[in-house]
C-alpha angles and dihedrals in degrees: 000000000000128000134336119251098255090059105031094056088070092070103024103050111139099036104129137178115213108177122096123200114243093204134062107267121248120242122245121184121194129185139195094284117173091199092069123092102263116195136192132227128172124203114194123204135183118245090263088060093252113144118256106174145310132216144159114276130185110255090243090058089054087052091242118135145157113239138250085000135315094254092060102014120163098177144014116226126202115194134187109270118254099160095096096050111118142121092274108117090222091070104025138022120241091263090057097253118136121276098182140054115219130205107195112197119197108181154142119241113206096176115217096330095108096047114136093021140100108248121201122192114195139173147135124264108222097185142347120196098164112139124223112294096043127084133188124195140176109233145183113202128196126207135179116234107290089038099273101166114244103172145287144230118222144173128199116243116241124184113263092013128132101219124204125183122184129187133168110232113209119232114282095013128125123248128208123176132181140081140311129197116200130192144087122312114259138212114258092238097044123112089247093058093083096044122106150119128278121203124188116247115233107184118196114237109234097024125191109220099176121031127211112268129222116266133203117189139169118255107275094022129115124260126194132194120190136185133192119206141164132207142165088247137033116299132229128191139210121184120210136192117209088345096307119115114244125228125223115255143057111040093347119086128173097018089155097043135076091263125054116200122197111194124197089010115211132195091259089061091066116111145087115316126194137158133227110220115200139183138157087278095059141277137284131195118220122226114271119258121199124234116205117192108197138195115237096264091047093046093052089060107072092196122096115224093002093175097043090241101124136075096007108163098154110041099213097045132087110254122226140293081040118084126197132212115202113319115029135112142163118261130193123213088226092065138056124243138181144092096305089318124123112214135135125250112216110209118223090214131005120348105294136071132175120245118214111195140172110272098139139336095300123036136164149081135276142187130199124212132178117269138166135210111285096023111140123217141174122201134198144140147175125260136190131203116193117212087220093066110003125159116288133184126013095337132126141165129214141168114250127194115194128187109210143185105208105306093342119098112220102180139353136204127191141194128230109277135255105232138174087270094057118112116276133227096016137088114265121202118220125187127190109240113136123084120218115216125227110298091030091237099126134032112228121234093226115107114218116169093181111071113205119201110236126226113293096029115154102161140017119218123207109197139175109209125191111190117199106192094187135319096008125146139179143070137268121201123208134193143158095034119184137196103178119199105208115219116212113253113250106197128190126191136195133174118241110183108299093347138074123223115215116195133179139157111257135209125227117255091021131115124214132199126196114217130183142192136185096211124049090184093064103009122197102184116205130186119259111209126324128316115278128220117233119225104172094270129106108268120209122195125186117214124187115240118238133205092272129057113258135199120215136205133177118219129197111227 
């Protein structure tokens, strides 16, 4: 559940959200439900309240538990932590008194599902025996993608009190709700060791334990939405699109099951899908999940809104799913921008660009998308320096691609930078090629256009970073950004007379080259014909057969 606001602000100052919702937010109410996936996180502080470290802990190590057992729990109990008490001076002083303050977080992480909605967390406090010096609260925390802390809303837990905490979660942000208990660590045999807080469990029935997830598919492909739910009686399901119940048949299969399948998906199938789960005890609607059905060129680009053209309610703000940190804003080619300068911005595509400007040491925008180990990407974009207000001083901008597991970066790749010496008043093309080793202290000299997600990858982050290392000024404009997920080539071959036909599905904005060899033992691969442009269709190429057997491959360039 990460760190509390008074501590997190020390390392996360400057993270800002700039998009307002044009519609009244929906209302989500969550309870103390033992069927949810409850997690543990411990933040450790020195006795002067300075932050030491934070890490994931098992709930039992927090001393948080459902009783008598999760399957039939009637209460959740949070107790003062005694697990760190030992003779080590890091945790305890020589006389046995505490040397650390602990913030035990017991929480549910729902990801971005509640973005754009008012979330209320409610429950009843059965008992509270915490002595002075320890505090327990109910809390809703909000994070930007990548788990940059944005703030929380909390309420202290008093015995016999029905608590209720409400917070508006901005679109695209992450929600966590639950409890935290803060105070010094205690000795196992001390009077404080048995103290704690008990909150009544109020399981939903039925309860959805795994929500449908957003899907993006190519036109003609198959999309699937699934839900997992539990109830005291048998369950039934009804899938809906944009609030309208679906009927079985045609492209929709399983509309009354836990998994909805959409075959041969078409653009008109795009929308928000959710499911109503029902039992004798009642009914529950899942959170909506968006289906995007994309043309080949759109599908090849893993970024949403790569040209900043869509969902622009406030014309100087960065639209979701982009997030900004410090200096970044939307700019239209029909207007003039700059620090008291009047000059036009010529868009590369469409009418909008994004302006990255000096508002601190680190400035820019980023977007996270799902990824998995072994996924292959390329990344590039177009950038403009105006001679009226170009970069000056020790300032540069580059594209960064990070592979991440939750909030933890695993690997990063960067482009060459835009600097004060870069050409002015023309579009500059940057491509990500250089890997950054662990620690990110030195850029390697090895060029690698294909970026491979390492083990443990959950998301890929595309980021524009302007670094002002002191006294720098100026703007950089960006447009037509691309994060291309490269699909592996699946080639088929058949002989037709004295020729061989090679066929494979192509991606938009991708070049392919056929190569061949006569000896797999000592292959000398040579090109066959010229490179071919992919357009999302199946390409077929006919190659004459020679006197010797040949082996063929198709490369993406």
